[in-house]
Amino acid sequence: MNMNKQYIKTQMGTWEAIWSEQGLYELNFPKEDILASKPADARERELEKQLTAYCANQKYSFDSICVDFSDYTEFAVEVLKACRQIKHGCTSSYKGLAIQVGRDKAYRAVGSIMSNNRTPIIIPCHRVLGSSGKLCGFAGGLDMKSSLLEMEASR
């Protein structure tokens, strides 16, 4: 599979985006020592624009960002698409997502899918909490998860 890397400098640091022909394949959390790259095409320019706005707590929309769901199971794609619908400033629970996709008892599987989400922020797995409202696992760390939720609540 042919992949293209893009580096996007934001207020949170420089994100690495990995693109396939089908769309955004992976988005990696900021690293400090990477230089931004010039967007190669319209989809890269759009991601740069929207991610930069998101990180600055400004108006943004990831709706036009096409995500490459290859290498996920059908169930994982259902869960990730349901997660993508969680609006800015809102949260859901692992159990809530399981119920939403018609698999009421599969909340642990939903947690596993969230932990393997390759495109955080675009698919906002940071908005998924434990049933008690407790912050649970996040690839970027619980401090980042908390910071993202606080930032979103402030707008």
mmCIF file of C-alpha atoms in Angstrom, residues 4-144:
data_model
loop_
_atom_site.group_PDB
_atom_site.id
_atom_site.type_symbol
_atom_site.label_atom_id
_atom_site.label_comp_id
_atom_site.label_asym_id
_atom_site.label_seq_id
_atom_site.Cartn_x
_atom_site.Cartn_y
_atom_site.Cartn_z
ATOM 1 C CA ASN A 4 2.311 9.496 2.155
ATOM 2 C CA LYS A 5 3.387 11.294 5.346
ATOM 3 C CA GLN A 6 2.421 14.831 6.291
ATOM 4 C CA TYR A 7 3.609 16.826 9.312
ATOM 5 C CA ILE A 8 1.269 19.501 10.658
ATOM 6 C CA LYS A 9 2.507 22.123 13.122
ATOM 7 C CA THR A 10 -0.168 23.245 15.619
ATOM 8 C CA GLN A 11 -0.286 24.912 19.011
ATOM 9 C CA MET A 12 -0.177 21.405 20.517
ATOM 10 C CA GLY A 13 2.934 20.366 18.588
ATOM 11 C CA THR A 14 3.592 18.723 15.248
ATOM 12 C CA TRP A 15 1.229 15.904 14.268
ATOM 13 C CA GLU A 16 2.127 13.163 11.803
ATOM 14 C CA ALA A 17 -0.595 12.243 9.315
ATOM 15 C CA ILE A 18 -0.225 9.133 7.180
ATOM 16 C CA TRP A 19 -2.341 9.039 4.035
ATOM 17 C CA SER A 20 -3.274 6.113 1.798
ATOM 18 C CA GLU A 21 -5.058 6.352 -1.517
ATOM 19 C CA GLN A 22 -8.352 5.768 0.379
ATOM 20 C CA GLY A 23 -7.856 8.602 2.883
ATOM 21 C CA LEU A 24 -6.321 9.391 6.253
ATOM 22 C CA TYR A 25 -4.868 6.111 7.506
ATOM 23 C CA GLU A 26 -3.235 7.270 10.727
ATOM 24 C CA LEU A 27 -2.801 10.433 12.814
ATOM 25 C CA ASN A 28 -0.044 10.411 15.413
ATOM 26 C CA PHE A 29 0.129 12.627 18.464
ATOM 27 C CA PRO A 30 2.414 15.661 18.433
ATOM 28 C CA LYS A 31 6.133 15.426 18.644
ATOM 29 C CA GLU A 32 8.247 18.467 19.346
ATOM 30 C CA ASP A 33 11.294 17.929 17.119
ATOM 31 C CA ILE A 34 9.648 17.398 13.726
ATOM 32 C CA LEU A 35 9.378 20.159 11.134
ATOM 33 C CA ALA A 36 6.041 20.761 9.439
ATOM 34 C CA SER A 37 5.740 19.773 5.787
ATOM 35 C CA LYS A 38 4.000 21.594 2.987
ATOM 36 C CA PRO A 39 0.623 19.976 2.166
ATOM 37 C CA ALA A 40 0.837 18.006 -1.094
ATOM 38 C CA ASP A 41 -2.825 18.145 -2.122
ATOM 39 C CA ALA A 42 -6.299 19.411 -1.224
ATOM 40 C CA ARG A 43 -7.002 16.716 1.351
ATOM 41 C CA GLU A 44 -3.742 17.487 3.163
ATOM 42 C CA ARG A 45 -4.485 21.232 3.072
ATOM 43 C CA GLU A 46 -7.945 20.567 4.521
ATOM 44 C CA LEU A 47 -6.579 18.412 7.358
ATOM 45 C CA GLU A 48 -3.940 21.040 8.137
ATOM 46 C CA LYS A 49 -6.567 23.803 8.218
ATOM 47 C CA GLN A 50 -9.042 21.899 10.408
ATOM 48 C CA LEU A 51 -6.490 20.337 12.787
ATOM 49 C CA THR A 52 -4.761 23.692 13.288
ATOM 50 C CA ALA A 53 -8.118 25.318 14.089
ATOM 51 C CA TYR A 54 -9.069 22.472 16.467
ATOM 52 C CA CYS A 55 -5.763 22.729 18.356
ATOM 53 C CA ALA A 56 -6.257 26.514 18.682
ATOM 54 C CA ASN A 57 -9.779 25.892 20.079
ATOM 55 C CA GLN A 58 -11.325 27.616 17.085
ATOM 56 C CA LYS A 59 -14.215 26.560 14.862
ATOM 57 C CA TYR A 60 -13.331 23.453 12.848
ATOM 58 C CA SER A 61 -14.954 20.497 11.096
ATOM 59 C CA PHE A 62 -13.431 17.110 10.371
ATOM 60 C CA ASP A 63 -16.500 16.005 8.401
ATOM 61 C CA SER A 64 -14.733 16.352 5.046
ATOM 62 C CA ILE A 65 -11.701 14.313 6.152
ATOM 63 C CA CYS A 66 -11.980 10.892 4.525
ATOM 64 C CA VAL A 67 -10.715 8.165 6.854
ATOM 65 C CA ASP A 68 -9.252 4.937 5.490
ATOM 66 C CA PHE A 69 -10.927 2.158 7.494
ATOM 67 C CA SER A 70 -8.969 -0.656 5.848
ATOM 68 C CA ASP A 71 -7.476 -3.237 8.214
ATOM 69 C CA TYR A 72 -10.366 -2.846 10.693
ATOM 70 C CA THR A 73 -13.109 -5.444 11.231
ATOM 71 C CA GLU A 74 -16.676 -4.591 10.217
ATOM 72 C CA PHE A 75 -17.608 -4.233 13.884
ATOM 73 C CA ALA A 76 -14.673 -1.890 14.507
ATOM 74 C CA VAL A 77 -15.724 0.281 11.548
ATOM 75 C CA GLU A 78 -19.272 0.500 12.952
ATOM 76 C CA VAL A 79 -17.934 1.549 16.358
ATOM 77 C CA LEU A 80 -15.456 4.056 14.922
ATOM 78 C CA LYS A 81 -18.146 5.630 12.732
ATOM 79 C CA ALA A 82 -20.454 5.875 15.761
ATOM 80 C CA CYS A 83 -17.657 7.486 17.764
ATOM 81 C CA ARG A 84 -17.049 9.956 14.947
ATOM 82 C CA GLN A 85 -20.609 11.227 15.476
ATOM 83 C CA ILE A 86 -19.938 12.328 19.082
ATOM 84 C CA LYS A 87 -20.207 16.099 18.871
ATOM 85 C CA HIS A 88 -17.661 18.631 20.118
ATOM 86 C CA GLY A 89 -18.129 19.215 23.854
ATOM 87 C CA CYS A 90 -20.103 15.969 24.331
ATOM 88 C CA THR A 91 -19.074 12.559 25.601
ATOM 89 C CA SER A 92 -20.320 8.995 25.448
ATOM 90 C CA SER A 93 -19.374 5.809 27.254
ATOM 91 C CA TYR A 94 -17.968 2.542 25.978
ATOM 92 C CA LYS A 95 -21.269 0.931 26.940
ATOM 93 C CA GLY A 96 -23.209 3.722 25.205
ATOM 94 C CA LEU A 97 -21.327 3.117 21.958
ATOM 95 C CA ALA A 98 -21.864 -0.634 22.279
ATOM 96 C CA ILE A 99 -25.604 -0.056 22.667
ATOM 97 C CA GLN A 100 -25.608 2.418 19.772
ATOM 98 C CA VAL A 101 -24.174 -0.202 17.391
ATOM 99 C CA GLY A 102 -26.546 -2.902 18.657
ATOM 100 C CA ARG A 103 -24.052 -4.906 20.710
ATOM 101 C CA ASP A 104 -25.140 -4.037 24.268
ATOM 102 C CA LYS A 105 -22.652 -6.309 26.050
ATOM 103 C CA ALA A 106 -19.640 -5.528 23.845
ATOM 104 C CA TYR A 107 -18.401 -2.506 25.797
ATOM 105 C CA ARG A 108 -15.004 -4.106 26.477
ATOM 106 C CA ALA A 109 -14.617 -4.766 22.759
ATOM 107 C CA VAL A 110 -15.526 -1.114 22.165
ATOM 108 C CA GLY A 111 -12.749 -0.134 24.590
ATOM 109 C CA SER A 112 -10.306 -2.269 22.668
ATOM 110 C CA ILE A 113 -11.392 -0.671 19.392
ATOM 111 C CA MET A 114 -10.943 2.800 20.890
ATOM 112 C CA SER A 115 -7.427 1.879 22.049
ATOM 113 C CA ASN A 116 -6.586 0.846 18.476
ATOM 114 C CA ASN A 117 -8.077 3.942 16.821
ATOM 115 C CA ARG A 118 -5.444 5.080 14.305
ATOM 116 C CA THR A 119 -6.988 8.523 13.769
ATOM 117 C CA PRO A 120 -7.580 10.121 17.188
ATOM 118 C CA ILE A 121 -9.154 13.593 17.192
ATOM 119 C CA ILE A 122 -10.673 12.908 13.739
ATOM 120 C CA ILE A 123 -12.440 9.942 15.341
ATOM 121 C CA PRO A 124 -12.729 11.502 18.817
ATOM 122 C CA CYS A 125 -12.061 8.510 21.051
ATOM 123 C CA HIS A 126 -11.021 10.981 23.777
ATOM 124 C CA ARG A 127 -14.762 11.722 24.136
ATOM 125 C CA VAL A 128 -15.469 8.141 25.252
ATOM 126 C CA LEU A 129 -15.508 7.598 29.012
ATOM 127 C CA GLY A 130 -16.166 4.792 31.423
ATOM 128 C CA SER A 131 -19.818 4.266 32.442
ATOM 129 C CA SER A 132 -19.203 6.153 35.686
ATOM 130 C CA GLY A 133 -17.884 9.154 33.736
ATOM 131 C CA LYS A 134 -14.306 8.220 34.670
ATOM 132 C CA LEU A 135 -11.478 8.902 32.226
ATOM 133 C CA CYS A 136 -10.183 5.586 30.942
ATOM 134 C CA GLY A 137 -7.236 4.765 28.705
ATOM 135 C CA PHE A 138 -6.144 7.004 25.870
ATOM 136 C CA ALA A 139 -3.154 6.557 23.569
ATOM 137 C CA GLY A 140 -2.149 10.177 24.176
ATOM 138 C CA GLY A 141 -2.335 9.660 27.955
ATOM 139 C CA LEU A 142 -5.038 10.581 30.450
ATOM 140 C CA ASP A 143 -3.592 14.074 30.956
ATOM 141 C CA MET A 144 -4.011 14.803 27.247
#
